[in-house]
Short mmCIF file of C-alpha atoms and ligand atoms in Angstrom, two decimals:
data_model
loop_
_atom_site.label_atom_id
_atom_site.label_comp_id
_atom_site.label_asym_id
_atom_site.label_seq_id
_atom_site.Cartn_x
_atom_site.Cartn_y
_atom_site.Cartn_z
CA MET A 1 203.68 105.04 161.77
CA SER A 2 201.26 102.37 160.61
CA THR A 3 201.29 99.08 162.47
CA ALA A 4 199.38 97.26 159.70
CA GLY A 5 201.10 94.06 158.59
CA LYS A 6 203.48 94.14 161.56
CA VAL A 7 203.60 92.23 164.84
CA ILE A 8 202.38 94.49 167.66
CA LYS A 9 204.01 94.27 171.08
CA CYS A 10 201.64 95.24 173.86
CA LYS A 11 200.39 94.43 177.37
CA ALA A 12 197.89 91.68 178.14
CA ALA A 13 196.65 89.79 181.19
CA VAL A 14 197.77 86.19 180.66
CA LEU A 15 196.34 83.27 182.64
CA TRP A 16 199.04 80.59 182.65
CA GLY A 17 196.87 77.90 184.29
CA PRO A 18 193.66 77.38 186.26
CA ASN A 19 193.40 79.16 189.61
CA GLN A 20 196.56 81.18 188.98
CA PRO A 21 196.70 84.96 189.23
CA LEU A 22 196.25 86.91 186.01
CA SER A 23 199.68 88.09 185.01
CA ILE A 24 200.19 91.34 183.09
CA GLU A 25 202.75 90.42 180.43
CA ASP A 26 204.37 91.81 177.30
CA ILE A 27 202.90 89.85 174.42
CA GLU A 28 203.18 89.80 170.63
CA VAL A 29 200.04 90.04 168.52
CA ALA A 30 200.33 88.74 164.95
CA PRO A 31 198.97 90.72 162.02
CA PRO A 32 195.54 89.55 160.82
CA LYS A 33 195.56 86.76 158.25
CA ALA A 34 192.89 86.40 155.55
CA PHE A 35 189.40 87.12 156.94
CA GLU A 36 190.85 88.18 160.31
CA VAL A 37 190.58 91.57 162.02
CA ARG A 38 193.03 93.10 164.51
CA ILE A 39 191.33 95.30 167.09
CA LYS A 40 192.67 97.89 169.53
CA ILE A 41 190.61 97.24 172.66
CA LEU A 42 189.56 100.42 174.46
CA ALA A 43 187.17 99.10 177.11
CA THR A 44 186.30 95.70 178.51
CA GLY A 45 183.90 94.56 181.19
CA ILE A 46 184.57 91.73 183.64
CA CYS A 47 181.93 88.98 183.49
CA LEU A 48 181.53 85.97 185.80
CA THR A 49 182.22 83.77 182.75
CA ASP A 50 185.84 84.99 182.85
CA HIS A 51 185.96 83.95 186.48
CA HIS A 52 184.49 80.53 185.57
CA ALA A 53 187.46 80.08 183.20
CA ILE A 54 189.93 80.96 185.97
CA THR A 55 188.42 78.44 188.39
CA GLY A 56 188.06 75.73 185.73
CA ALA A 57 184.24 75.71 185.93
CA MET A 58 184.42 76.63 182.25
CA GLY A 59 186.97 75.05 179.90
CA ALA A 60 189.89 76.91 178.31
CA ASN A 61 193.28 76.01 176.87
CA PHE A 62 196.27 77.45 178.71
CA PRO A 63 197.99 79.84 178.62
CA VAL A 64 195.02 81.97 177.66
CA ILE A 65 193.97 85.61 177.42
CA LEU A 66 190.50 85.94 178.93
CA GLY A 67 187.97 88.77 178.52
CA HIS A 68 185.03 88.75 176.13
CA GLU A 69 182.86 91.81 176.83
CA ALA A 70 184.55 94.66 175.03
CA ALA A 71 184.58 97.39 172.44
CA GLY A 72 187.41 98.78 170.37
CA ILE A 73 188.62 100.16 167.07
CA VAL A 74 189.79 98.15 164.07
CA GLU A 75 193.55 98.59 163.72
CA SER A 76 194.01 96.54 160.53
CA ILE A 77 192.26 93.88 158.48
CA GLY A 78 193.37 90.76 156.65
CA GLU A 79 192.80 89.94 153.01
CA GLY A 80 189.17 89.43 152.02
CA VAL A 81 187.62 91.33 154.95
CA THR A 82 184.75 93.50 153.66
CA THR A 83 182.40 94.25 156.57
CA VAL A 84 184.81 96.32 158.71
CA LYS A 85 187.74 98.62 157.95
CA PRO A 86 190.53 100.27 159.96
CA GLY A 87 189.12 102.99 162.22
CA ASP A 88 185.67 101.40 162.60
CA LYS A 89 184.28 101.06 166.10
CA VAL A 90 183.49 97.41 166.75
CA ILE A 91 182.36 94.90 169.35
CA PRO A 92 184.13 91.53 169.24
CA LEU A 93 181.52 88.76 169.36
CA THR A 94 181.35 85.60 171.45
CA LEU A 95 179.16 83.91 168.83
CA LYS A 96 179.87 83.84 165.15
CA GLN A 97 177.23 84.06 162.46
CA CYS A 98 178.10 82.19 159.26
CA GLY A 99 174.69 83.12 157.89
CA LYS A 100 174.38 79.80 156.06
CA CYS A 101 174.03 76.93 158.55
CA SER A 102 170.68 75.57 159.75
CA SER A 103 170.99 77.53 163.00
CA CYS A 104 171.88 80.84 161.31
CA ILE A 105 169.06 80.63 158.74
CA ASN A 106 166.40 79.71 161.32
CA PRO A 107 164.88 82.86 162.84
CA ASN A 108 165.08 81.30 166.31
CA GLY A 109 168.67 80.00 166.19
CA ASN A 110 171.77 81.93 167.19
CA PHE A 111 174.26 79.15 167.97
CA CYS A 112 176.08 78.89 164.64
CA LEU A 113 177.02 75.30 163.81
CA GLU A 114 180.47 76.42 162.72
CA MET A 115 181.24 77.46 166.30
CA ASN A 116 183.11 74.31 167.31
CA VAL A 117 185.99 75.00 164.90
CA THR A 118 187.52 77.47 167.28
CA ALA A 119 186.54 75.83 170.56
CA GLU A 120 190.15 75.11 171.47
CA GLY A 121 191.27 78.73 171.43
CA ALA A 122 193.31 78.37 168.24
CA TRP A 123 192.54 79.06 164.58
CA ASN A 124 191.55 76.32 162.15
CA ASP A 125 195.18 75.82 161.12
CA GLY A 126 196.16 75.29 164.78
CA THR A 127 197.95 78.63 165.12
CA THR A 128 197.23 81.36 167.65
CA SER A 129 197.54 85.12 167.18
CA PHE A 130 199.25 85.72 170.54
CA THR A 131 202.67 84.73 171.85
CA CYS A 132 204.26 85.42 175.21
CA LYS A 133 207.80 84.48 176.24
CA GLY A 134 208.08 82.47 173.03
CA LYS A 135 204.98 80.38 173.78
CA PRO A 136 201.68 80.42 171.90
CA VAL A 137 198.84 81.88 173.95
CA TYR A 138 195.28 80.69 173.26
CA ASN A 139 192.22 82.84 172.78
CA PHE A 140 189.05 82.71 174.85
CA ILE A 141 185.74 82.41 172.96
CA VAL A 142 187.56 84.04 170.01
CA THR A 143 187.34 87.40 171.79
CA SER A 144 190.29 87.65 174.29
CA THR A 145 189.85 91.24 175.35
CA PHE A 146 192.11 91.54 178.42
CA THR A 147 194.78 92.83 176.05
CA GLU A 148 195.57 96.09 174.31
CA TYR A 149 195.21 94.39 170.93
CA THR A 150 193.33 91.25 169.92
CA VAL A 151 192.69 89.37 166.70
CA SER A 152 189.32 87.99 165.74
CA SER A 153 187.68 86.58 162.67
CA GLU A 154 185.44 88.80 160.51
CA SER A 155 182.28 86.80 161.26
CA TRP A 156 182.94 87.33 164.99
CA VAL A 157 183.14 91.15 164.80
CA ALA A 158 180.25 93.65 164.62
CA LYS A 159 180.65 97.21 163.36
CA ILE A 160 178.79 99.65 165.60
CA ASP A 161 177.70 103.32 165.57
CA ALA A 162 180.76 105.58 165.22
CA ALA A 163 179.40 107.83 167.98
CA ALA A 164 178.93 105.04 170.55
CA PRO A 165 180.79 105.52 173.88
CA LEU A 166 182.96 102.39 174.02
CA GLU A 167 183.37 102.43 177.82
CA LYS A 168 179.61 101.84 178.07
CA VAL A 169 178.60 99.82 175.00
CA CYS A 170 181.29 97.23 175.79
CA LEU A 171 178.61 95.69 178.05
CA ILE A 172 176.54 94.99 174.93
CA GLY A 173 179.27 92.49 174.00
CA CYS A 174 178.03 90.10 176.69
CA GLY A 175 176.30 90.80 180.01
CA PHE A 176 173.68 93.31 178.96
CA SER A 177 172.70 91.57 175.72
CA THR A 178 172.58 88.20 177.46
CA GLY A 179 170.22 89.29 180.19
CA TYR A 180 168.05 91.67 178.17
CA GLY A 181 167.67 89.10 175.36
CA ALA A 182 166.94 86.27 177.81
CA ALA A 183 163.85 88.21 178.87
CA ILE A 184 162.58 89.75 175.65
CA LYS A 185 163.83 87.33 173.00
CA THR A 186 164.23 83.92 174.65
CA ALA A 187 161.47 83.93 177.30
CA LYS A 188 159.33 86.46 175.40
CA VAL A 189 158.05 87.92 178.66
CA THR A 190 154.48 89.20 178.26
CA PRO A 191 152.99 92.48 179.55
CA GLY A 192 151.44 92.23 183.01
CA SER A 193 153.34 89.02 183.88
CA THR A 194 155.24 88.13 187.05
CA CYS A 195 158.96 87.30 186.72
CA ALA A 196 161.58 86.04 189.18
CA VAL A 197 165.32 86.52 188.60
CA PHE A 198 167.85 84.36 190.47
CA GLY A 199 171.22 86.13 190.75
CA LEU A 200 171.46 89.91 190.76
CA GLY A 201 174.81 90.50 189.06
CA GLY A 202 175.31 92.25 185.72
CA VAL A 203 173.42 89.54 183.85
CA GLY A 204 170.55 89.29 186.36
CA LEU A 205 170.08 93.07 186.40
CA SER A 206 169.99 93.10 182.60
CA ILE A 207 167.29 90.40 182.75
CA ILE A 208 165.31 92.69 185.05
CA MET A 209 165.74 95.54 182.55
CA GLY A 210 164.42 93.22 179.81
CA CYS A 211 161.43 92.08 181.92
CA LYS A 212 160.60 95.71 182.64
CA ALA A 213 160.91 96.69 178.96
CA ALA A 214 158.58 93.79 178.08
CA GLY A 215 155.96 95.18 180.46
CA ALA A 216 156.15 92.72 183.36
CA SER A 217 154.19 94.11 186.28
CA ARG A 218 156.01 92.25 189.05
CA ILE A 219 159.73 91.44 188.99
CA ILE A 220 161.16 89.63 192.01
CA GLY A 221 164.94 89.61 192.46
CA ILE A 222 166.57 86.76 194.41
CA ASP A 223 170.12 86.82 195.77
CA ILE A 224 172.01 85.63 198.83
CA ASN A 225 173.83 88.97 198.90
CA PRO A 226 171.36 91.63 200.09
CA HIS A 227 173.76 94.39 199.02
CA LYS A 228 172.58 93.66 195.47
CA PHE A 229 168.97 94.62 196.20
CA GLU A 230 169.21 98.39 195.95
CA ARG A 231 170.57 98.43 192.42
CA ALA A 232 168.21 95.62 191.37
CA LYS A 233 165.32 97.84 192.43
CA ALA A 234 166.88 100.81 190.64
CA VAL A 235 166.77 98.88 187.33
CA GLY A 236 163.20 97.64 187.82
CA ALA A 237 162.85 94.89 190.44
CA THR A 238 159.61 95.48 192.31
CA GLU A 239 160.85 93.48 195.33
CA CYS A 240 163.90 91.44 196.35
CA ILE A 241 164.27 88.41 198.61
CA ASN A 242 167.15 86.50 200.17
CA PRO A 243 166.71 82.68 200.25
CA LYS A 244 168.72 82.67 203.50
CA ASP A 245 165.85 84.47 205.24
CA TYR A 246 163.54 81.46 204.73
CA THR A 247 163.54 77.86 205.86
CA LYS A 248 161.17 76.60 203.18
CA PRO A 249 162.12 76.12 199.52
CA ILE A 250 162.30 79.37 197.59
CA SER A 251 159.78 78.01 195.06
CA ASP A 252 157.20 77.80 197.87
CA VAL A 253 158.07 81.29 199.06
CA LEU A 254 157.52 82.66 195.54
CA LYS A 255 154.27 80.75 195.13
CA GLU A 256 152.89 82.24 198.35
CA MET A 257 154.11 85.74 197.54
CA THR A 258 152.46 85.75 194.12
CA ASP A 259 149.37 83.60 194.63
CA ASN A 260 151.08 81.04 192.38
CA SER A 261 151.42 83.26 189.33
CA VAL A 262 155.12 83.36 188.41
CA GLY A 263 155.12 83.16 184.62
CA TYR A 264 158.87 83.47 183.99
CA THR A 265 161.98 82.62 185.98
CA PHE A 266 165.63 83.10 185.09
CA GLU A 267 168.77 81.59 186.57
CA ALA A 268 171.72 84.00 186.26
CA ILE A 269 174.19 82.39 188.67
CA GLY A 270 175.53 79.20 187.08
CA ARG A 271 174.66 76.59 189.75
CA HIS A 272 172.69 73.37 189.38
CA ASP A 273 170.70 73.83 192.59
CA THR A 274 169.50 77.29 191.61
CA MET A 275 168.69 76.10 188.07
CA ILE A 276 166.30 73.56 189.62
CA ASP A 277 164.97 76.16 192.09
CA ALA A 278 164.26 78.51 189.19
CA LEU A 279 162.52 75.76 187.22
CA ALA A 280 160.39 74.75 190.22
CA SER A 281 159.50 78.40 190.85
CA CYS A 282 157.72 79.10 187.56
CA HIS A 283 154.09 78.13 187.19
CA MET A 284 153.76 74.33 186.94
CA SER A 285 151.49 74.56 183.92
CA TYR A 286 152.31 77.63 181.86
CA GLY A 287 155.62 78.79 183.34
CA THR A 288 158.88 79.23 181.44
CA SER A 289 162.31 79.06 183.07
CA VAL A 290 165.45 80.21 181.27
CA MET A 291 168.90 78.91 182.18
CA VAL A 292 171.24 81.86 181.61
CA GLY A 293 174.07 81.07 184.04
CA VAL A 294 176.79 78.90 182.52
CA PRO A 295 176.33 75.33 183.81
CA PRO A 296 179.37 73.90 185.62
CA ARG A 297 181.53 71.95 183.16
CA SER A 298 181.33 68.15 182.93
CA LYS A 299 178.71 67.82 185.63
CA MET A 300 175.38 66.06 185.15
CA LEU A 301 172.19 67.46 186.58
CA THR A 302 169.43 65.26 188.00
CA TYR A 303 165.93 66.59 188.37
CA ASP A 304 162.42 65.28 188.90
CA PRO A 305 160.77 65.02 185.45
CA MET A 306 157.45 65.80 187.12
CA LEU A 307 158.69 69.40 187.14
CA LEU A 308 158.16 69.45 183.38
CA PHE A 309 155.25 67.00 183.14
CA GLY A 310 152.60 69.58 183.99
CA GLY A 311 153.60 71.81 181.08
CA ARG A 312 156.50 73.98 182.22
CA THR A 313 159.02 75.04 179.56
CA TRP A 314 162.75 74.90 180.34
CA LYS A 315 165.06 76.81 178.02
CA GLY A 316 168.63 78.01 177.83
CA CYS A 317 170.19 80.79 175.82
CA LEU A 318 173.55 82.04 174.69
CA LEU A 319 173.96 85.80 174.42
CA GLY A 320 170.25 86.20 175.09
CA GLY A 321 169.36 84.46 171.83
CA TRP A 322 170.55 87.36 169.66
CA LYS A 323 172.06 86.71 166.25
CA ALA A 324 175.30 88.40 167.21
CA LYS A 325 176.63 90.01 164.02
CA TYR A 326 173.21 91.42 163.09
CA ASP A 327 171.64 92.19 166.45
CA ILE A 328 174.56 93.63 168.46
CA PRO A 329 174.81 96.78 166.26
CA LYS A 330 171.03 97.19 166.61
CA LEU A 331 171.31 97.02 170.40
CA VAL A 332 174.02 99.70 170.26
CA SER A 333 171.64 101.87 168.18
CA ASP A 334 168.89 101.25 170.75
CA PHE A 335 171.31 102.39 173.47
CA MET A 336 172.12 105.54 171.47
CA ALA A 337 168.35 106.10 171.16
CA LYS A 338 168.20 105.93 175.00
CA LYS A 339 165.98 102.82 175.05
CA PHE A 340 167.97 101.53 178.05
CA ASP A 341 170.60 102.87 180.43
CA LEU A 342 173.90 101.01 180.79
CA ASP A 343 175.17 103.37 183.52
CA LEU A 344 172.95 101.51 185.97
CA LEU A 345 175.08 98.39 185.48
CA ILE A 346 178.52 100.01 185.76
CA THR A 347 179.64 100.29 189.37
CA HIS A 348 183.39 100.67 188.77
CA VAL A 349 185.69 101.96 186.04
CA LEU A 350 189.37 101.06 186.46
CA PRO A 351 192.50 101.32 184.34
CA PHE A 352 193.40 97.98 182.70
CA ASN A 353 196.44 97.49 184.96
CA GLU A 354 194.06 97.30 187.95
CA ILE A 355 192.36 94.19 186.55
CA HIS A 356 193.10 92.28 189.77
CA LYS A 357 191.10 94.80 191.74
CA GLY A 358 188.23 94.33 189.27
CA PHE A 359 188.19 90.57 189.92
CA GLU A 360 188.45 91.14 193.67
CA LEU A 361 185.35 93.36 193.55
CA LEU A 362 183.52 90.62 191.62
CA GLU A 363 184.59 87.90 194.07
CA LYS A 364 183.57 89.97 197.09
CA GLY A 365 180.18 90.74 195.50
CA GLU A 366 180.91 94.47 195.60
CA SER A 367 180.54 95.20 191.89
CA ILE A 368 177.89 94.74 189.24
CA ARG A 369 180.09 95.50 186.27
CA THR A 370 183.65 96.79 186.40
CA VAL A 371 184.77 98.31 183.12
CA LEU A 372 188.51 98.34 182.45
CA THR A 373 189.76 101.12 180.20
CA PHE A 374 193.01 101.21 178.24
P1 LIG B 401 177.79 87.98 189.03
O1 LIG B 401 178.82 87.31 189.86
O2 LIG B 401 177.91 89.43 188.80
O3 LIG B 401 176.35 87.70 189.66
C1 LIG B 401 175.96 86.47 190.18
C2 LIG B 401 175.06 86.74 191.38
O4 LIG B 401 174.57 85.49 191.87
C3 LIG B 401 175.76 87.43 192.55
O5 LIG B 401 175.05 88.61 192.89
C4 LIG B 401 175.72 86.40 193.67
O6 LIG B 401 175.58 86.98 194.96
C5 LIG B 401 174.50 85.59 193.30
N1 LIG B 401 174.49 84.24 193.86
C6 LIG B 401 175.53 83.38 194.02
N2 LIG B 401 175.10 82.23 194.57
C7 LIG B 401 173.77 82.36 194.76
C8 LIG B 401 172.74 81.50 195.28
N3 LIG B 401 173.04 80.27 195.70
N4 LIG B 401 171.48 81.96 195.31
C9 LIG B 401 171.15 83.22 194.90
N5 LIG B 401 172.09 84.06 194.37
C10 LIG B 401 173.36 83.64 194.31
O7 LIG B 401 177.71 87.18 187.62
P2 LIG B 401 177.23 87.67 186.17
O8 LIG B 401 175.97 88.42 186.31
O9 LIG B 401 178.38 88.25 185.44
O10 LIG B 401 176.96 86.24 185.48
C11 LIG B 401 175.91 85.41 185.94
C12 LIG B 401 175.93 84.06 185.22
O11 LIG B 401 175.60 84.25 183.84
C13 LIG B 401 177.30 83.37 185.23
O12 LIG B 401 177.13 81.97 185.36
C14 LIG B 401 177.84 83.69 183.85
O13 LIG B 401 178.83 82.78 183.46
C15 LIG B 401 176.58 83.57 183.04
C16 LIG B 401 176.61 84.18 181.69
N6 LIG B 401 175.97 83.52 180.68
C17 LIG B 401 175.97 84.02 179.44
C18 LIG B 401 175.23 83.29 178.37
O14 LIG B 401 175.40 83.60 177.18
N7 LIG B 401 174.38 82.35 178.73
C19 LIG B 401 176.61 85.21 179.15
C20 LIG B 401 177.21 85.90 180.20
C21 LIG B 401 177.24 85.38 181.47
ZN1 LIG B 402 180.10 87.24 179.64
ZN1 LIG B 403 176.04 79.49 161.08
#
């Protein structure tokens, strides 16, 4: 029996407030309105950004359904939707692409200026697509994938290869694309260069994969958890170091190790101190440092401007700099063409109802990516 046009009752992990446990609830998912798409989620990764929203380091309206790194199948579409149809395999996007604003039309921009309209987790008319116990539930970065069904807007959904394995390509929805793009698209790592990656989680390892694909000859991984080193080396790190093993600043350690030749550094943690460490660690004249970790909300950062005065470049990027609606399907095609291996990033696969275990593994530093399947 078709569910199109009807409210769907299903399970979702609802976060009722900051620092509360995720609660698996029965929710109602409204049918898609004009230009909206309702998606049956089949696989979703757990990213540290979801954790930032739980702790309050990243803003969200409550109650909220988190999750933003997923893949699924279109269940039904609203009026006017032309780019996807029921049955299509899709990746919900964390960045929209209006295709018309100054950011979308510039080849280097991917942060669509229309983004702010949905920043509060509700649609333009103030409504939400989810309800639980009679209360509206907000969305998270328009994706909300810790649910059996979600609703997104057409410009936030990318149709992907019908043969793509969803339990793997879900990582292309966030972590993989973010890291890989940070290296090849944002930093534009050059062949033969030396790179240093701070933070060896799913994003950091994807940065390493990007540095390697770009032809870097030396890739140094940095993490305070040495258990992360083995997998970092498996994806391409040539060596790994733990800042806790040194008394001097990590920037000095890297300078000595490389005869002062670190061309590119990346911060994939989300801390101010490591953002400055990463900046100070790239070459003072020609180095580029990319801020990939989400900066803590509402906190100012102070730094010595001399760090930039000699010529360093300091950049940030969202989703690796990719233009989501156009580039995500291409990355899925690249995966299908075996240009990179996502299995290296997936340490755990769990059923959706074990989501708590997935977050525990993340908190304990025991996972790279946990994929939840439905
Ligand atoms: P993760 O928790 O899997 O990895 C973070 C790693 O950092 C862990 O291995 C930690 O041990 C390590 N770490 C923590 N503190 C330190 C420290 N002081 N020094 C060295 N290493 C440390 O996270 P992730 O890979 O899922 O995400 C990493 C960041 O990237 C996080 O801030 C997330 O919010 C951000 C992100 N940004 C985007 C974007 O579009 N810019 C997208 C996705 C994720
Ligand atoms: Zn993410
Ligand atoms: Zn735009």
